[in-house]
Coordinates of C-alpha atoms in Angstrom, one line a residue:
M1 CA 14.5 5.8 -34.5
G2 CA 15.8 7.1 -37.8
E3 CA 16.9 5.0 -40.7
A4 CA 20.6 4.2 -41.1
A5 CA 22.4 6.5 -43.6
Q6 CA 23.0 4.7 -46.9
P7 CA 26.5 4.9 -48.4
R8 CA 26.8 7.4 -51.3
P9 CA 27.2 5.6 -54.6
L10 CA 30.7 5.7 -56.2
S11 CA 31.3 6.6 -59.8
L12 CA 32.7 3.8 -61.9
E13 CA 36.1 5.5 -61.9
A14 CA 36.2 5.8 -58.1
Y15 CA 35.1 2.2 -57.7
L16 CA 37.9 0.9 -60.1
E17 CA 40.4 3.0 -58.2
W18 CA 39.1 1.6 -54.9
E19 CA 39.2 -1.9 -56.3
A20 CA 42.8 -1.5 -57.6
Q21 CA 43.9 -0.5 -54.1
S22 CA 42.6 -3.6 -52.5
P23 CA 45.2 -6.4 -53.1
E24 CA 43.7 -8.7 -50.5
R25 CA 40.5 -8.8 -52.5
H26 CA 42.4 -9.8 -55.6
E27 CA 44.4 -12.4 -53.8
L28 CA 41.1 -13.9 -52.5
V29 CA 39.7 -14.2 -56.0
E30 CA 42.9 -15.4 -57.5
G31 CA 43.3 -18.0 -54.8
H32 CA 40.1 -19.6 -56.0
G33 CA 41.3 -19.9 -59.5
I34 CA 38.8 -17.5 -61.0
H35 CA 40.0 -15.8 -64.2
T36 CA 39.3 -12.1 -63.7
E37 CA 41.2 -10.4 -66.6
G38 CA 38.9 -7.9 -68.4
Q39 CA 36.1 -8.2 -65.9
V40 CA 34.8 -5.8 -63.3
F41 CA 33.3 -7.3 -60.2
L42 CA 30.4 -5.2 -59.0
P43 CA 30.7 -4.2 -55.4
C44 CA 28.4 -5.3 -52.7
V45 CA 26.8 -2.9 -50.2
D46 CA 30.3 -1.7 -49.2
A47 CA 30.6 0.3 -52.5
P48 CA 27.4 0.9 -54.5
L49 CA 27.9 2.2 -58.0
D50 CA 26.2 5.3 -59.4
L51 CA 25.3 3.7 -62.7
H52 CA 23.1 6.6 -63.7
A53 CA 26.2 8.8 -63.9
L54 CA 27.6 6.6 -66.7
Y55 CA 24.8 7.8 -68.9
E56 CA 24.7 11.4 -67.9
D57 CA 24.5 13.7 -70.9
V58 CA 24.0 10.7 -73.2
E59 CA 21.3 11.0 -75.8
L60 CA 19.5 7.7 -76.5
E61 CA 17.9 7.0 -79.8
R62 CA 14.5 5.5 -80.0
A63 CA 13.9 2.6 -82.3

């Protein structure tokens, strides 16, 4: 038996667009009185983020 295919990671932009189109998720959070302004909730297994893409072509300085 083969392994189950893993979902392809989303870019941060794609995740934020996906999150913005999910009003029921926002209602669930707001219904619990959680202040969410200015925060990004990282997705669960449903939408893994490709965090390496955020730093693509970024040169890091060494201390």
